[in-house]
Amino acid sequence: RRSPAAMPAFRQVGEKQLPQEVVFMSWSPKRDLIALANRAGEVLLHRLANFQRVWSLPPNENTGKEVTALAWRPDGKILAFGLADTKRIILCDVEKPESLHSFSVDLSITYMHWMEVTEESSVLTSFYNAEDESNLLLPKLPALPKNYSTTAKIFSEEKSDEIMKLLGDVRLNALVLGGSSGFIEIYAYGMFKIATVTGVAGSCRGLCLSSDLKSLSVITEIQSSSDNEAEITYFQLDTSLLSSYLPEVTRMARKFTHISTVVQYIKLSLTCMCEAWEEILMQMDSRLTKFVQEKNTTTSVQDEFMQLLLWGKASLELQALLMNQLTVKGLKKLGQSIESSYSSIQKLVISHLQSGSEALLYHLSELKGMALWKQKYESLGLDASGIDEAITAVGSFILKANELLQVIDSSMKNFKAFFRWLYVAMLRMSEDHVLPELNKMTQKDITFVADFLTEHFNEAPELYNRKGKYFNVERVGQYLKDEDDDLVSPPNTEGNQWFNFLKDSTHLKESPLLFPYYPEKSLHFVKRQMEGVIDQCLQKPADVIGKSVHQAVCMSLYKISHSEDSTPQLFKLPFLWNDKTSNLHYVLFTMLENSISKIHILRRHTDTSRSVSNEILAVEFGNFLNTSINESSDFRCYSCLDAHFYDDETVTVVLKESVQQEGKERVLAQLPLSSVYTDEDRDTKFIWDSVESLGCFQHICSYTSALLDERRGEIPTRTVFLENQWRVLENMKAQYVSGNGIRKVSCVLSSNLRHVRVFEMDVEDDGEVEEEEEEETT
């Protein structure tokens, strides 16, 4: 029987062969969930237990098909992923595979990192508490209805206001995006762009924003034009403006997150309204148009209906249209569907569009108040005039929503009177019994129907080219069409006293108190215009803050040749990580040395005098497997294939034996940093250009020096002999690893990108011992 020490470390809890090649994997920070993205463009969520699938989000024409990066929000409730083909970022709810929010970026994203600010201050704490008080001033937005297919996809039965999940915690978190051609952007709460960073060269392969917002570390790959080689370079950027104005940045970003969420809420409300306005409402128009095309008489449709109204007699053709095509039953059904459809739209406008617009006005007005406090917010680029324009745009949207309500109101009255009259007329034609209460029609009712016929049944042949019909009896649908065309039947403003008063009062036309009104435009058009103005007014802070970010360090690490490395790179080393104490900072990367891939750790250390030293150390692994190699042979026999920070003190690595022998074994191991940094003074330290000082923030310390791999002979090497924190990965050509120290789990992926194994890292695997015991008993 094996001794307990011989038990394999880490317990295997799941294994799967996957149908598609996995290109990205990322553990949830809070739950036993791992997100995967595969070559087919599918995003999958799996649970630790037996690697069971929770949901999958297939590639979509609207979002995109080529996933290039994944990141979890620090609270684990939202997953972000970037798409290369459409250049979009999607924020997806962890509960359901549906997009809650998305935005476009200029270049395709190659890496993303979502961090949370850990800094504490009394100002921030009071703001965190005050955030809840704003809910007392503003009524809660009514939950969106779930009976529409658009919202049913997003909202689960028990919680129907999941769009509010976008708000998340009040504490500031930031999604940092890195892409090709030095593209780097920072989004507060994953939604509001607070910095567009320039001055970094190359395509981003890794980045990390420190938890105190003082520095941003980036690793890029700079392609040289002359040959097939690329240079891996490390940049450290000083983002001290963000940390100096942390309370203001948090408050400003939080306001914008509210604004973004409410805009998303209005967008969904409008989509529900479009669904409520069903195609059945177009039946009236299309049937009348068909009637015009088929009839032989020269009389207009309006006259035909007028004759029926005044004399009670219809031409044979009109009679055929009404009795055969429309039918009494069909008319009744059409009347009911129009009424229910209109009342649904009306409810959505009143309860959702109007309350959402009021919330939007409230948050924009608060933001304007901040912008006017120049001492605090001017240096962050918050601009009061731009916010004024956004407030005006929201006002115009509210006016248009009110106009739609009036159109619905008058249409409902008109249609009710018209259908009631037509129903009686058709009953008479079919010689059915007409109930006495239906038969009563006053002179006022006749005038009402006559007016309706005059106004709505005019033939408009110019519509035929635009809409394929001669009539526009139904007036509500034009407001909900997502088109740039003007309204077919704009509201009639003739004789309106207010309009006449405005025409005559020249001094009122330019008044900031009056919202501009677009009588010719649809509700969708005004909404899109409002979204554009809101986006525009919140662009400036990103440029202003971005310009304040400057380069503090630039180091060339090593060169890579694309020709020799044909295996698809899943996790691109280096990995970056910032220590909570902020005076210690690690960069992890691998470099080939005598055909063995070693881990190199760059430790940036800031002492009390604010001087910085960059110490680099190479790590190799001593022989710890019972292999055929004898003790006297070279003990440096492991190459590092992949590495990942597991927690603050540990790195998870996948190793392979480097000696020439059959069936090279792969090993999963934990490397404690404490075992690397013992008796530091024993070795001569390799200090990388220590003349540079991080203290001179205003000065751009950019320099180029010899490549690090040309000086690797000077780097001290630490040999680590792992005791029991390793496990042989049998029957698996392991290549990549992703770990999570909070959940104490790791996932290993094979080189063919289809075979995964999941391990719990803090328990030993007792399965094999049990099997041996069973054999002995047998």
mmCIF file of C-alpha atoms in Angstrom, residues 166-298:
data_model
loop_
_atom_site.group_PDB
_atom_site.id
_atom_site.type_symbol
_atom_site.label_atom_id
_atom_site.label_comp_id
_atom_site.label_asym_id
_atom_site.label_seq_id
_atom_site.Cartn_x
_atom_site.Cartn_y
_atom_site.Cartn_z
ATOM 1 C CA LEU A 166 -25.927 45.860 -15.137
ATOM 2 C CA LEU A 167 -25.657 48.292 -12.221
ATOM 3 C CA GLY A 168 -23.904 45.759 -9.961
ATOM 4 C CA ASP A 169 -22.055 46.910 -6.837
ATOM 5 C CA VAL A 170 -21.486 50.600 -6.131
ATOM 6 C CA ARG A 171 -17.772 49.960 -5.569
ATOM 7 C CA LEU A 172 -15.871 50.900 -8.737
ATOM 8 C CA ASN A 173 -14.783 48.129 -11.089
ATOM 9 C CA ALA A 174 -13.102 48.597 -14.479
ATOM 10 C CA LEU A 175 -12.984 46.489 -17.631
ATOM 11 C CA VAL A 176 -9.666 47.054 -19.439
ATOM 12 C CA LEU A 177 -9.571 46.144 -23.136
ATOM 13 C CA GLY A 178 -6.399 45.631 -25.139
ATOM 14 C CA GLY A 179 -6.317 45.117 -28.896
ATOM 15 C CA SER A 180 -4.209 45.338 -32.015
ATOM 16 C CA SER A 181 -2.157 48.436 -32.979
ATOM 17 C CA GLY A 182 -1.716 49.641 -29.387
ATOM 18 C CA PHE A 183 -5.464 49.917 -28.747
ATOM 19 C CA ILE A 184 -6.238 50.161 -24.990
ATOM 20 C CA GLU A 185 -9.492 51.392 -23.411
ATOM 21 C CA ILE A 186 -10.789 51.373 -19.830
ATOM 22 C CA TYR A 187 -14.530 51.039 -19.144
ATOM 23 C CA ALA A 188 -15.861 51.805 -15.651
ATOM 24 C CA TYR A 189 -18.417 49.161 -14.596
ATOM 25 C CA GLY A 190 -17.824 47.589 -18.030
ATOM 26 C CA MET A 191 -20.047 50.254 -19.629
ATOM 27 C CA PHE A 192 -18.681 53.805 -19.406
ATOM 28 C CA LYS A 193 -15.429 54.546 -21.265
ATOM 29 C CA ILE A 194 -13.219 56.489 -18.859
ATOM 30 C CA ALA A 195 -9.898 56.319 -20.740
ATOM 31 C CA THR A 196 -8.614 55.854 -24.272
ATOM 32 C CA VAL A 197 -4.905 55.150 -23.748
ATOM 33 C CA THR A 198 -2.391 56.036 -26.460
ATOM 34 C CA GLY A 199 1.369 55.687 -26.734
ATOM 35 C CA VAL A 200 1.659 51.889 -26.509
ATOM 36 C CA ALA A 201 3.036 50.054 -29.540
ATOM 37 C CA GLY A 202 2.109 46.577 -30.768
ATOM 38 C CA SER A 203 -0.719 44.115 -30.282
ATOM 39 C CA CYS A 204 -1.763 43.538 -26.651
ATOM 40 C CA ARG A 205 -1.020 40.063 -25.227
ATOM 41 C CA GLY A 206 -1.728 40.763 -21.576
ATOM 42 C CA LEU A 207 -2.643 43.650 -19.308
ATOM 43 C CA CYS A 208 -3.495 44.419 -15.723
ATOM 44 C CA LEU A 209 -4.704 47.556 -13.937
ATOM 45 C CA SER A 210 -3.519 47.833 -10.334
ATOM 46 C CA SER A 211 -6.199 47.662 -7.660
ATOM 47 C CA ASP A 212 -5.369 51.225 -6.495
ATOM 48 C CA LEU A 213 -5.676 52.550 -10.103
ATOM 49 C CA LYS A 214 -2.133 53.976 -9.998
ATOM 50 C CA SER A 215 -0.568 51.914 -12.783
ATOM 51 C CA LEU A 216 -1.500 49.895 -15.834
ATOM 52 C CA SER A 217 0.847 47.127 -16.993
ATOM 53 C CA VAL A 218 0.742 45.980 -20.592
ATOM 54 C CA ILE A 219 2.606 43.312 -22.558
ATOM 55 C CA THR A 220 2.550 43.766 -26.322
ATOM 56 C CA GLU A 221 3.861 41.983 -29.370
ATOM 57 C CA ILE A 222 5.543 44.400 -31.772
ATOM 58 C CA GLN A 223 5.855 43.008 -35.278
ATOM 59 C CA SER A 224 9.032 44.028 -37.080
ATOM 60 C CA SER A 225 8.504 44.635 -40.775
ATOM 61 C CA SER A 226 11.849 43.209 -41.902
ATOM 62 C CA ASP A 227 11.518 39.569 -40.807
ATOM 63 C CA ASN A 228 9.047 37.061 -39.434
ATOM 64 C CA GLU A 229 9.934 37.894 -35.831
ATOM 65 C CA ALA A 230 7.994 39.825 -33.214
ATOM 66 C CA GLU A 231 9.299 41.518 -30.098
ATOM 67 C CA ILE A 232 7.557 41.005 -26.755
ATOM 68 C CA THR A 233 7.691 44.296 -24.811
ATOM 69 C CA TYR A 234 6.588 45.269 -21.316
ATOM 70 C CA PHE A 235 5.115 48.737 -20.679
ATOM 71 C CA GLN A 236 4.104 50.246 -17.384
ATOM 72 C CA LEU A 237 1.783 53.244 -17.650
ATOM 73 C CA ASP A 238 1.147 55.788 -14.937
ATOM 74 C CA THR A 239 -2.619 56.259 -14.414
ATOM 75 C CA SER A 240 -2.299 58.428 -11.299
ATOM 76 C CA LEU A 241 -5.062 60.871 -12.406
ATOM 77 C CA LEU A 242 -7.600 58.047 -11.903
ATOM 78 C CA SER A 243 -6.318 57.282 -8.405
ATOM 79 C CA SER A 244 -6.063 60.985 -7.385
ATOM 80 C CA TYR A 245 -9.675 61.612 -8.404
ATOM 81 C CA LEU A 246 -11.003 58.190 -7.365
ATOM 82 C CA PRO A 247 -14.157 59.463 -5.525
ATOM 83 C CA GLU A 248 -15.016 61.772 -8.454
ATOM 84 C CA VAL A 249 -14.326 59.074 -11.068
ATOM 85 C CA THR A 250 -16.503 56.615 -9.117
ATOM 86 C CA ARG A 251 -19.370 59.099 -8.758
ATOM 87 C CA MET A 252 -19.206 60.150 -12.419
ATOM 88 C CA ALA A 253 -18.926 56.567 -13.711
ATOM 89 C CA ARG A 254 -21.752 55.417 -11.481
ATOM 90 C CA LYS A 255 -24.036 58.120 -12.876
ATOM 91 C CA PHE A 256 -23.229 57.033 -16.388
ATOM 92 C CA THR A 257 -23.908 53.386 -15.549
ATOM 93 C CA HIS A 258 -27.383 54.462 -14.390
ATOM 94 C CA ILE A 259 -27.834 56.378 -17.653
ATOM 95 C CA SER A 260 -26.693 53.408 -19.781
ATOM 96 C CA THR A 261 -28.982 51.028 -17.919
ATOM 97 C CA VAL A 262 -32.005 53.325 -18.328
ATOM 98 C CA VAL A 263 -31.243 53.775 -22.061
ATOM 99 C CA GLN A 264 -31.155 49.962 -22.356
ATOM 100 C CA TYR A 265 -34.476 49.786 -20.461
ATOM 101 C CA ILE A 266 -36.071 52.329 -22.873
ATOM 102 C CA LYS A 267 -34.715 50.362 -25.842
ATOM 103 C CA LEU A 268 -36.334 47.145 -24.567
ATOM 104 C CA SER A 269 -39.631 48.954 -23.833
ATOM 105 C CA LEU A 270 -39.693 50.243 -27.403
ATOM 106 C CA THR A 271 -38.988 46.750 -28.778
ATOM 107 C CA CYS A 272 -41.941 45.423 -26.745
ATOM 108 C CA MET A 273 -44.121 48.176 -28.244
ATOM 109 C CA CYS A 274 -43.098 47.107 -31.756
ATOM 110 C CA GLU A 275 -44.098 43.547 -30.898
ATOM 111 C CA ALA A 276 -47.459 44.736 -29.526
ATOM 112 C CA TRP A 277 -48.150 46.489 -32.831
ATOM 113 C CA GLU A 278 -48.750 43.340 -34.806
ATOM 114 C CA GLU A 279 -48.801 42.926 -38.560
ATOM 115 C CA ILE A 280 -52.582 42.348 -38.310
ATOM 116 C CA LEU A 281 -52.967 46.120 -38.080
ATOM 117 C CA MET A 282 -51.738 46.430 -41.646
ATOM 118 C CA GLN A 283 -54.539 44.189 -42.929
ATOM 119 C CA MET A 284 -56.951 47.082 -43.299
ATOM 120 C CA ASP A 285 -54.535 49.021 -45.523
ATOM 121 C CA SER A 286 -53.448 46.032 -47.636
ATOM 122 C CA ARG A 287 -57.062 44.877 -48.264
ATOM 123 C CA LEU A 288 -58.145 48.341 -49.355
ATOM 124 C CA THR A 289 -55.131 48.572 -51.687
ATOM 125 C CA LYS A 290 -56.036 45.197 -53.211
ATOM 126 C CA PHE A 291 -59.598 46.486 -53.675
ATOM 127 C CA VAL A 292 -58.304 49.543 -55.591
ATOM 128 C CA GLN A 293 -56.187 47.357 -57.885
ATOM 129 C CA GLU A 294 -59.041 44.948 -58.687
ATOM 130 C CA LYS A 295 -62.082 47.251 -59.050
ATOM 131 C CA ASN A 296 -63.298 48.423 -62.459
ATOM 132 C CA THR A 297 -65.260 51.540 -61.449
ATOM 133 C CA THR A 298 -63.805 55.028 -61.416
#
